[in-house]
Amino acid sequence: MTPRRFSAANIVLGAGLAFLYLPLVVVMIYSFNASRLVTVWTGFSAEWYGALLADRQILDAAGNSLMVALFSATLAAILGTAAGYALARFGRFRGRTALTGVIAAPLVLPDVIAGLSLLLLFVAFEQAFTWMPGRGILTIVIAHAGFTMAYVAVIVQARLAGMARDVEEAAADLGAQPFTVFLAITLPMMRPAIAAGWLLAFVLSLDDLVIASFVSGPQSTTLPMVVYSSIRLGVSPKINALATILIVVTLALLTAAAWIGRGAFKQK
Amino acid sequence: MSSVIRIDAVTKRFGSVAAVDGVSLDIFENEFIALLGASGCGKTTLLRIVAGLEHPDTGRIFIDGKDMTGEAPYARPVNMMFQSYALFPHMTVAGNVAFGLKQDGLSGAALEERVKDALVAVEMAGLGERKPHQLSGGQRQRVALARCLAKRPRVLLLDEPMAALDKHLRERTQLELMALRARLGITFVVVTHDQSEAMAMADRVAVMDGGRILQVDTPRNIYERPANARVAGFFGDINLWSAVVGDRPGTVRVPALGFEMPTRGLLPPSGTAVSVAVRPERIAMSRAPLSGAEHAVTGTVQETVYLGTASTCFVKTQAGGTVRVLAPHADGASAFNKGETVHLSWPSTAVTVLDA
């Protein structure tokens, strides 16, 4: 049967994709606009990419963002893996339901609430123990790891739930003590899930504006914060160029996460 | 003979269900024993308790005379082959086999030697560098077997080892397992739901149902002298009729057949309800009335099922009961047809009287 190119399903699919991606395509096209006016097309040019690379403030912010994303994703991968493993493998321990809820909460908690509560916590730390005075990169890393570990935990738990218990039992039966079983069998089999979770955490951290705005200090502006504040001062075509780069990087990482994770949900 | 494994009054409950219910069993040096039963009868749970993957609620497990009830799986000198094979997907075939040996502290040339030996034993010597997903089902089974054999366990536990293989491969693997066992002198405990597999391979069969062992004996004794109606029904095809011990000594009255049947052996007092069992292949069937037969029933062929070497015929007696008869084709006689009137007979030695 030849596919019907204009079937109702295809039209709905096309409309949905257009709804999602047309705004992004417009931004990407206008990033190559020669005009200083963002909404008037005058001709093709890559000059805004050059201007972007000369902008100290943006480069610093990009550096901050990458550093935050790198550290928070790594921290989230470690904590999320531990949480996912506990949920999938420790049976019906005391407080399991509570832990499930606590881990799932950041997935649905509004960013504004999460950001505000973290800000209050960090301020309290500063007043009580003089920890992390003035806030900065470290507080953003902690905040980001806190909400992105939920995603890692969910991915790792799903992987372990789909992974037959008997492989670990076979290792124990062959003489491996529990810690050896974890290192030699469980961890390698969780690797695709952990890698996919790390990439997802990285992207979520890179894109976060709200929580970072609450918990950042004066010297720790991240890229989304720069974009947001510069739009409020009037849109520069540089921002289109920056947005295009961010879109491309994010899509590349998400594709990588999906590609690595494709093995994470199937047996063997 | 000393027992390698002694299972002593073991009970294991999952919630309110007793998966294993007060089972005691001695498994002897160098024997091949099959735990036979339908799915859910507790046979796999019992195997997992011996391996240490489950812990019994009550009862004890002795291996080589030592109480191992509380020991972890890695401390027991037994190895289990899982129904799913449970190969390590991220390791090569050789890596899978080497894993258990490394836990014993082996390395270098000694390790390689043992891995090679184990792979040679299952005819997988050339495939050591493959990953499990590059193997066929039969090859995966061999790797799982090699992984256990490499450890040279006292007892090899096999959970439904043939379940994932096709019929042809299954027969070949059965023969190979028996040859391996003869060569290596390892005690085998096999869990299976397939009575023909159990009969073909095992020295002794333990028939399980509802978490209990109904009978432990050689396949022949279980087939010919089942302990009760449930064992008889599970182990091969059989005619089972409810009956009452008759007034004349040595007879039972079978309402489904409409006559009193002489039997051999001791019977309970007259009037006791019993079951009478006769194997279909012990019944002779003919078109002409038989003279001098101890038991003779006349009936009508209701259904015939062609099996190649024989036909199974279902014969309805005048009293209303149905008799299952296995009629061989060996003598070249024409097959019986539906609706034919036939005469059935069998010797009293073919009759087994069981508790009702």
PDB file of N, CA and C in Angstrom, chain B residues 175-211:
ATOM      1  N   LEU B 175      20.448 -35.798  25.420  1.00  0.00           N
ATOM      2  CA  LEU B 175      21.495 -36.818  25.332  1.00  0.00           C
ATOM      3  C   LEU B 175      22.834 -36.255  25.769  1.00  0.00           C
ATOM      4  N   GLU B 176      23.097 -35.000  25.366  1.00  0.00           N
ATOM      5  CA  GLU B 176      24.375 -34.392  25.719  1.00  0.00           C
ATOM      6  C   GLU B 176      24.498 -34.163  27.220  1.00  0.00           C
ATOM      7  N   LEU B 177      23.392 -33.739  27.824  1.00  0.00           N
ATOM      8  CA  LEU B 177      23.409 -33.526  29.282  1.00  0.00           C
ATOM      9  C   LEU B 177      23.716 -34.831  30.007  1.00  0.00           C
ATOM     10  N   MET B 178      23.095 -35.934  29.529  1.00  0.00           N
ATOM     11  CA  MET B 178      23.320 -37.230  30.169  1.00  0.00           C
ATOM     12  C   MET B 178      24.765 -37.675  29.987  1.00  0.00           C
ATOM     13  N   ALA B 179      25.343 -37.381  28.794  1.00  0.00           N
ATOM     14  CA  ALA B 179      26.735 -37.751  28.541  1.00  0.00           C
ATOM     15  C   ALA B 179      27.673 -36.926  29.429  1.00  0.00           C
ATOM     16  N   LEU B 180      27.385 -35.635  29.559  1.00  0.00           N
ATOM     17  CA  LEU B 180      28.202 -34.754  30.392  1.00  0.00           C
ATOM     18  C   LEU B 180      28.212 -35.241  31.829  1.00  0.00           C
ATOM     19  N   ARG B 181      27.033 -35.602  32.289  1.00  0.00           N
ATOM     20  CA  ARG B 181      26.880 -36.037  33.661  1.00  0.00           C
ATOM     21  C   ARG B 181      27.663 -37.335  33.902  1.00  0.00           C
ATOM     22  N   ALA B 182      27.630 -38.240  32.905  1.00  0.00           N
ATOM     23  CA  ALA B 182      28.373 -39.482  33.043  1.00  0.00           C
ATOM     24  C   ALA B 182      29.874 -39.203  33.086  1.00  0.00           C
ATOM     25  N   ARG B 183      30.310 -38.183  32.306  1.00  0.00           N
ATOM     26  CA  ARG B 183      31.732 -37.894  32.203  1.00  0.00           C
ATOM     27  C   ARG B 183      32.249 -37.130  33.426  1.00  0.00           C
ATOM     28  N   LEU B 184      31.445 -36.172  33.918  1.00  0.00           N
ATOM     29  CA  LEU B 184      31.950 -35.262  34.940  1.00  0.00           C
ATOM     30  C   LEU B 184      31.627 -35.714  36.359  1.00  0.00           C
ATOM     31  N   GLY B 185      30.636 -36.594  36.499  1.00  0.00           N
ATOM     32  CA  GLY B 185      30.295 -37.043  37.841  1.00  0.00           C
ATOM     33  C   GLY B 185      29.720 -35.948  38.714  1.00  0.00           C
ATOM     34  N   ILE B 186      28.965 -35.031  38.117  1.00  0.00           N
ATOM     35  CA  ILE B 186      28.312 -33.984  38.900  1.00  0.00           C
ATOM     36  C   ILE B 186      26.877 -34.425  39.158  1.00  0.00           C
ATOM     37  N   THR B 187      26.347 -34.047  40.334  1.00  0.00           N
ATOM     38  CA  THR B 187      24.949 -34.321  40.631  1.00  0.00           C
ATOM     39  C   THR B 187      24.080 -33.281  39.916  1.00  0.00           C
ATOM     40  N   PHE B 188      23.031 -33.766  39.248  1.00  0.00           N
ATOM     41  CA  PHE B 188      22.151 -32.863  38.497  1.00  0.00           C
ATOM     42  C   PHE B 188      20.781 -32.805  39.154  1.00  0.00           C
ATOM     43  N   VAL B 189      20.266 -31.595  39.327  1.00  0.00           N
ATOM     44  CA  VAL B 189      18.880 -31.420  39.744  1.00  0.00           C
ATOM     45  C   VAL B 189      18.198 -30.588  38.657  1.00  0.00           C
ATOM     46  N   VAL B 190      17.215 -31.173  38.001  1.00  0.00           N
ATOM     47  CA  VAL B 190      16.559 -30.496  36.883  1.00  0.00           C
ATOM     48  C   VAL B 190      15.104 -30.223  37.245  1.00  0.00           C
ATOM     49  N   VAL B 191      14.679 -28.980  37.016  1.00  0.00           N
ATOM     50  CA  VAL B 191      13.271 -28.639  37.176  1.00  0.00           C
ATOM     51  C   VAL B 191      12.616 -28.686  35.806  1.00  0.00           C
ATOM     52  N   THR B 192      11.509 -29.398  35.687  1.00  0.00           N
ATOM     53  CA  THR B 192      10.837 -29.459  34.392  1.00  0.00           C
ATOM     54  C   THR B 192       9.335 -29.676  34.573  1.00  0.00           C
ATOM     55  N   HIS B 193       8.586 -29.245  33.562  1.00  0.00           N
ATOM     56  CA  HIS B 193       7.144 -29.507  33.568  1.00  0.00           C
ATOM     57  C   HIS B 193       6.820 -30.610  32.563  1.00  0.00           C
ATOM     58  N   ASP B 194       7.881 -31.116  31.889  1.00  0.00           N
ATOM     59  CA  ASP B 194       7.685 -32.036  30.771  1.00  0.00           C
ATOM     60  C   ASP B 194       7.987 -33.452  31.254  1.00  0.00           C
ATOM     61  N   GLN B 195       6.934 -34.288  31.412  1.00  0.00           N
ATOM     62  CA  GLN B 195       7.137 -35.608  32.004  1.00  0.00           C
ATOM     63  C   GLN B 195       7.976 -36.516  31.128  1.00  0.00           C
ATOM     64  N   SER B 196       7.926 -36.316  29.795  1.00  0.00           N
ATOM     65  CA  SER B 196       8.742 -37.192  28.943  1.00  0.00           C
ATOM     66  C   SER B 196      10.222 -36.843  29.102  1.00  0.00           C
ATOM     67  N   GLU B 197      10.501 -35.542  29.305  1.00  0.00           N
ATOM     68  CA  GLU B 197      11.874 -35.104  29.547  1.00  0.00           C
ATOM     69  C   GLU B 197      12.390 -35.695  30.866  1.00  0.00           C
ATOM     70  N   ALA B 198      11.553 -35.636  31.890  1.00  0.00           N
ATOM     71  CA  ALA B 198      11.938 -36.172  33.192  1.00  0.00           C
ATOM     72  C   ALA B 198      12.196 -37.673  33.093  1.00  0.00           C
ATOM     73  N   MET B 199      11.300 -38.376  32.381  1.00  0.00           N
ATOM     74  CA  MET B 199      11.443 -39.828  32.244  1.00  0.00           C
ATOM     75  C   MET B 199      12.701 -40.189  31.481  1.00  0.00           C
ATOM     76  N   ALA B 200      13.003 -39.398  30.436  1.00  0.00           N
ATOM     77  CA  ALA B 200      14.138 -39.733  29.578  1.00  0.00           C
ATOM     78  C   ALA B 200      15.464 -39.545  30.301  1.00  0.00           C
ATOM     79  N   MET B 201      15.574 -38.509  31.142  1.00  0.00           N
ATOM     80  CA  MET B 201      16.890 -38.148  31.671  1.00  0.00           C
ATOM     81  C   MET B 201      17.151 -38.611  33.097  1.00  0.00           C
ATOM     82  N   ALA B 202      16.104 -38.632  33.922  1.00  0.00           N
ATOM     83  CA  ALA B 202      16.362 -38.699  35.354  1.00  0.00           C
ATOM     84  C   ALA B 202      16.485 -40.124  35.884  1.00  0.00           C
ATOM     85  N   ASP B 203      17.337 -40.287  36.912  1.00  0.00           N
ATOM     86  CA  ASP B 203      17.381 -41.543  37.669  1.00  0.00           C
ATOM     87  C   ASP B 203      16.165 -41.624  38.579  1.00  0.00           C
ATOM     88  N   ARG B 204      15.846 -40.474  39.188  1.00  0.00           N
ATOM     89  CA  ARG B 204      14.676 -40.415  40.051  1.00  0.00           C
ATOM     90  C   ARG B 204      13.880 -39.162  39.712  1.00  0.00           C
ATOM     91  N   VAL B 205      12.591 -39.262  39.894  1.00  0.00           N
ATOM     92  CA  VAL B 205      11.711 -38.134  39.632  1.00  0.00           C
ATOM     93  C   VAL B 205      10.943 -37.827  40.908  1.00  0.00           C
ATOM     94  N   ALA B 206      10.900 -36.524  41.260  1.00  0.00           N
ATOM     95  CA  ALA B 206      10.048 -36.098  42.374  1.00  0.00           C
ATOM     96  C   ALA B 206       8.869 -35.353  41.764  1.00  0.00           C
ATOM     97  N   VAL B 207       7.668 -35.933  41.888  1.00  0.00           N
ATOM     98  CA  VAL B 207       6.475 -35.305  41.323  1.00  0.00           C
ATOM     99  C   VAL B 207       5.923 -34.331  42.357  1.00  0.00           C
ATOM    100  N   MET B 208       5.784 -33.065  41.959  1.00  0.00           N
ATOM    101  CA  MET B 208       5.323 -32.034  42.899  1.00  0.00           C
ATOM    102  C   MET B 208       3.977 -31.475  42.489  1.00  0.00           C
ATOM    103  N   ASP B 209       3.185 -31.108  43.496  1.00  0.00           N
ATOM    104  CA  ASP B 209       1.913 -30.433  43.251  1.00  0.00           C
ATOM    105  C   ASP B 209       1.556 -29.642  44.497  1.00  0.00           C
ATOM    106  N   GLY B 210       1.147 -28.395  44.308  1.00  0.00           N
ATOM    107  CA  GLY B 210       0.728 -27.570  45.440  1.00  0.00           C
ATOM    108  C   GLY B 210       1.794 -27.414  46.506  1.00  0.00           C
ATOM    109  N   GLY B 211       3.053 -27.372  46.096  1.00  0.00           N
ATOM    110  CA  GLY B 211       4.129 -27.141  47.052  1.00  0.00           C
ATOM    111  C   GLY B 211       4.592 -28.378  47.793  1.00  0.00           C
TER     112      GLY B 211
END
